[in-house]
XYZ file of C-alpha atoms in Angstrom:
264
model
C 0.000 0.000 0.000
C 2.863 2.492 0.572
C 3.482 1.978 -3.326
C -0.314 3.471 -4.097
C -0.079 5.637 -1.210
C 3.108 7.794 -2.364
C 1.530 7.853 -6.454
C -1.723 9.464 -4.512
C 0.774 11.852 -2.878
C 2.548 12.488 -6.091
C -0.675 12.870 -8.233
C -2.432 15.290 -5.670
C 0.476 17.319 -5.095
C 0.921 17.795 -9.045
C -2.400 19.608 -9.359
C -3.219 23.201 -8.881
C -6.382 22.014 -6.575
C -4.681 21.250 -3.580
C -3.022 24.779 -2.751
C -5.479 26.625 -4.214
C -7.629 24.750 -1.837
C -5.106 25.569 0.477
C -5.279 28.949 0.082
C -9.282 29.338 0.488
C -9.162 27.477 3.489
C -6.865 30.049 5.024
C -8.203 33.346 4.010
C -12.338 31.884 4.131
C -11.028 30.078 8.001
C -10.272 33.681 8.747
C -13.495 35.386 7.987
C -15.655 32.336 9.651
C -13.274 33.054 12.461
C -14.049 36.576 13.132
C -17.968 35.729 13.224
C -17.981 34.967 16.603
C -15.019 36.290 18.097
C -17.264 39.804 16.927
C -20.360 38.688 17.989
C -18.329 37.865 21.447
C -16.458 41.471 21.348
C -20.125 43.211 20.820
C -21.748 41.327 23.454
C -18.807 42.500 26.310
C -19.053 46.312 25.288
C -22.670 45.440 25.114
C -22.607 44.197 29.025
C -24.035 40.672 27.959
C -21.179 38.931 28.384
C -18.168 39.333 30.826
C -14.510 38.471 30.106
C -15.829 36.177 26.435
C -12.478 35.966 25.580
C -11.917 34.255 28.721
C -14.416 31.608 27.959
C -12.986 28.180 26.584
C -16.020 27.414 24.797
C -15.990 30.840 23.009
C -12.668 30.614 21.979
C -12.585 26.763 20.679
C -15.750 28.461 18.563
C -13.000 30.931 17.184
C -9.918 28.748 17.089
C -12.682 26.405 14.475
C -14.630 28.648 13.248
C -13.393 27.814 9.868
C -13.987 24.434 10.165
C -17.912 24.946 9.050
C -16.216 26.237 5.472
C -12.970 24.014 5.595
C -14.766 20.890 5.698
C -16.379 21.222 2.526
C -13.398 22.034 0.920
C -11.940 19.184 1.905
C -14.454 16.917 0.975
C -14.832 18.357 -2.793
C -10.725 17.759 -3.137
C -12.356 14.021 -2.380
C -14.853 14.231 -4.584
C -12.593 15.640 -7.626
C -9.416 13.249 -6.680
C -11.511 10.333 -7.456
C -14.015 11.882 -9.739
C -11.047 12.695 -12.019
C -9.679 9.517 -12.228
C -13.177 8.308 -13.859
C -13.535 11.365 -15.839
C -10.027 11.603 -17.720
C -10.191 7.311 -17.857
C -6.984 7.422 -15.601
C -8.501 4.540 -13.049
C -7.845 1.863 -15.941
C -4.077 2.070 -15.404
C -4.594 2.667 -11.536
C -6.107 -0.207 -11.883
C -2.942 -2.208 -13.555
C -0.647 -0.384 -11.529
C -2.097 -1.727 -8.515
C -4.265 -4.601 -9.621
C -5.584 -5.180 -5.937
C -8.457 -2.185 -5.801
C -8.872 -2.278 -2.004
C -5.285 -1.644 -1.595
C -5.184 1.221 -4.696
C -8.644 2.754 -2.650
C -6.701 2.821 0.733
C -3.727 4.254 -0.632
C -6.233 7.169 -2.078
C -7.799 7.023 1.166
C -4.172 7.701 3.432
C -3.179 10.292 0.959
C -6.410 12.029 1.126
C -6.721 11.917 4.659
C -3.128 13.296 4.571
C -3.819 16.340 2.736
C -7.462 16.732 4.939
C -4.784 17.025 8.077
C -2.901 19.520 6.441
C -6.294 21.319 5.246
C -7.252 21.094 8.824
C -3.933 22.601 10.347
C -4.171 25.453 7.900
C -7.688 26.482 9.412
C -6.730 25.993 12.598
C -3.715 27.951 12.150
C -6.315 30.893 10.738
C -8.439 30.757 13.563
C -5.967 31.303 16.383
C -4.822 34.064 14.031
C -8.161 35.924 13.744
C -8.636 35.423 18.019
C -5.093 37.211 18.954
C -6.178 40.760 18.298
C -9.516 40.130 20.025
C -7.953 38.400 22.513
C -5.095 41.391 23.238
C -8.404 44.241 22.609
C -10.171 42.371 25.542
C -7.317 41.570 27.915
C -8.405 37.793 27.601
C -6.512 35.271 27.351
C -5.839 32.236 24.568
C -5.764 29.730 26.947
C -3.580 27.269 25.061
C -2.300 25.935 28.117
C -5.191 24.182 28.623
C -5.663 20.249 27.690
C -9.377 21.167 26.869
C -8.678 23.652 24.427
C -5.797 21.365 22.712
C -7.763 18.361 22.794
C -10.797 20.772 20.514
C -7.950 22.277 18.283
C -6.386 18.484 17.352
C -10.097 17.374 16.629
C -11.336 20.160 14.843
C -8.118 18.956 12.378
C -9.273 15.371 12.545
C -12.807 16.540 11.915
C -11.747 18.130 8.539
C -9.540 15.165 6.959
C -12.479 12.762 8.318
C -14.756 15.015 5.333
C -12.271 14.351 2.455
C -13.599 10.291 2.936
C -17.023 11.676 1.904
C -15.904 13.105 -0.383
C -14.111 10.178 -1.643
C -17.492 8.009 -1.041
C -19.941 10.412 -2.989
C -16.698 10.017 -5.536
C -16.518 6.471 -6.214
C -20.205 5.841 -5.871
C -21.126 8.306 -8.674
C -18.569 7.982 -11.231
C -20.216 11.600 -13.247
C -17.400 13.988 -11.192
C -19.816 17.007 -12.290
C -22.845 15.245 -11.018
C -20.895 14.316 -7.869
C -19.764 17.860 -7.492
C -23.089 19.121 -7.003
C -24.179 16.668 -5.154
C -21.741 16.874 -2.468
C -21.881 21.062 -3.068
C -26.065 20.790 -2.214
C -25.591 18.505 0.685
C -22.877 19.925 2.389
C -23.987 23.979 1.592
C -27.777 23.212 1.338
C -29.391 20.284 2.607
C -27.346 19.239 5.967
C -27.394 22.987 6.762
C -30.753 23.676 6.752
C -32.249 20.619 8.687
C -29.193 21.312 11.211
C -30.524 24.872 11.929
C -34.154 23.723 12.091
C -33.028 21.083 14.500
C -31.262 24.195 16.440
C -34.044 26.734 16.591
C -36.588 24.023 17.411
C -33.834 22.907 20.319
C -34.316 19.440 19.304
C -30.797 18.860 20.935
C -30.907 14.861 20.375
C -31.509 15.252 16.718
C -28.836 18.268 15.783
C -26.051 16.104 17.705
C -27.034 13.015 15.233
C -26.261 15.707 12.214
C -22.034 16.080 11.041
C -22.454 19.544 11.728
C -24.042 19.084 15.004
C -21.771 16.173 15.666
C -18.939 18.923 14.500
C -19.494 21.230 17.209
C -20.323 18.592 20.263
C -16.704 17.095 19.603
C -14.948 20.108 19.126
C -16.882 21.228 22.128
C -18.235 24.597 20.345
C -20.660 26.931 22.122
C -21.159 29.976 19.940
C -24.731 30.342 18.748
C -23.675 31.754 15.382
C -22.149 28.296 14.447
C -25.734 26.287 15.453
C -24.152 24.497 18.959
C -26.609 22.650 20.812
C -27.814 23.569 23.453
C -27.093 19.992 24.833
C -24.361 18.494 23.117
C -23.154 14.616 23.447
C -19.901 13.915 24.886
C -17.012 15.245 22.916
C -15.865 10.835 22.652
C -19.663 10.201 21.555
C -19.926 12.690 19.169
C -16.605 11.948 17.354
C -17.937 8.428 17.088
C -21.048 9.929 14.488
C -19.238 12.023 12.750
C -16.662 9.390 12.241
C -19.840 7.342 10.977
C -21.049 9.739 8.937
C -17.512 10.093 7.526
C -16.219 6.801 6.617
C -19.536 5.291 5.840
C -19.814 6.684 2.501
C -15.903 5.559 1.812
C -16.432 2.005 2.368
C -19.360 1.656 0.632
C -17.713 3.627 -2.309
C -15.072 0.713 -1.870
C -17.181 -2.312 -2.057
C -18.871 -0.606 -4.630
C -16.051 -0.386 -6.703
C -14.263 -3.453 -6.143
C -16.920 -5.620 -8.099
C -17.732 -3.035 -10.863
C -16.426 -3.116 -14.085
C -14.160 0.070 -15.232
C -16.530 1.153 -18.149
């Protein structure tokens, strides 16, 4: 597999998608960032909130505020990765190259995942960027010597290269990489998005924390109300657990999908 895993390297890191991805993540991780880290800063001056920036929850919401954009990024360099292969006829001499398609898939799988962790860091790295001058305007503090707020920060990357297997699933299981595209574009952007913020205004706590996003936020242990938090979120262990589900679900069945399918 490390033979299939360094081609997926070298074929990803080839293409223009992966830093221009790269790029977005950064600059969009920023602006997602400052949503609430301002909606924090107006509520002090406002006298709603005391010392925000002293609040873990509020700033894990900042440090992955990002990670509501960043995931679907990461999951549409899935969906094209594999969606080209189909589209340019390229999987045909994957497929000699590595004639055993479970080991070829996982090989896709660790490089993707690879690049999702790097995706992730990136946003990360944006989000603790956007909280230092709200942090120093507020005399808070960033509180990275606590456990609680690492543990949030190393998820919130895990939670990002978990989406490029999605992507990868909604790849392999619909071979059109245009039709996939929008697909994975309406669910991530439309669909999941809307029934997660009925779920949140209707407080029906035990159904948003079944959602990825909702999921999202009870593992990375989020509180803002801009991002949709629960009110009641599972335990941060629990909730990895679904979105992990929700993740890799998709991926294997891509994979036994496309192990016993023809390449036409």
């Amino acid at each position: 597999m490390s033979g299939a895993l360094r081609a997926e390297l070298r074929r990803i890191s080839t293409t223009k998608l992966w830093w221009i991805t790269l790029i977005c993540i950064f600059v969009l991780s920023a602006g997602y960032a400052a949503l609430p880290a301002s909606v924090a800063l107006l509520q002090s001056r406002a006298g709603v909130a005391t010392s925000p920036f002293a609040d873990p929850g509020i700033l894990r919401s900042v440090y992955n505020g990002g990670n509501v954009l960043s995931r679907i990024l990461a999951m549409v360099v899935g969906i094209v990765a594999i969606g080209s292969e189909y589209r340019y006829g390229t999987v045909a001499s994957s497929y000699l190259a590595t004639p055993r398609r479970v080991r070829m898939f996982l090989g896709k799988a660790g490089a993707l995942l690879i690049f999702g962790v790097i995706y992730g860091i990136t946003s990360v790295a944006a989000g603790i960027a956007v909280a230092v001058p709200f942090v120093s305007a507020s005399n808070g503090s960033l509180l990275l010597d606590q456990p609680e707020i690492w543990r949030s920060i190393i998820l919130g990357v895990c939670s990002i290269a978990l989406w490029t297997m999605i992507g990868m699933g909604i790849g392999i299981l619909i071979k059109s990489m245009s039709v996939a595209l929008v697909v994975g574009v309406l669910l991530g952007f439309l669909v999941e998005p809307i029934i997660s913020v009925v779920f949140f205004l209707n407080r029906w706590d035990q159904l948003l924390n079944l959602m990825p996003s909702g999921a999202t936020n009870a593992m990375l242990e989020i509180t803002s109300p801009v991002l949709f938090a629960a009110h009641h979120p599972t335990p941060w262990w629990l909730a990895g657990m679904i979105l992990a589900t929700w993740c890799l679900l998709p991926a294997i069945a891509g994979m036994l999908s496309a192990v016993r399918r023809d390449v036409a």
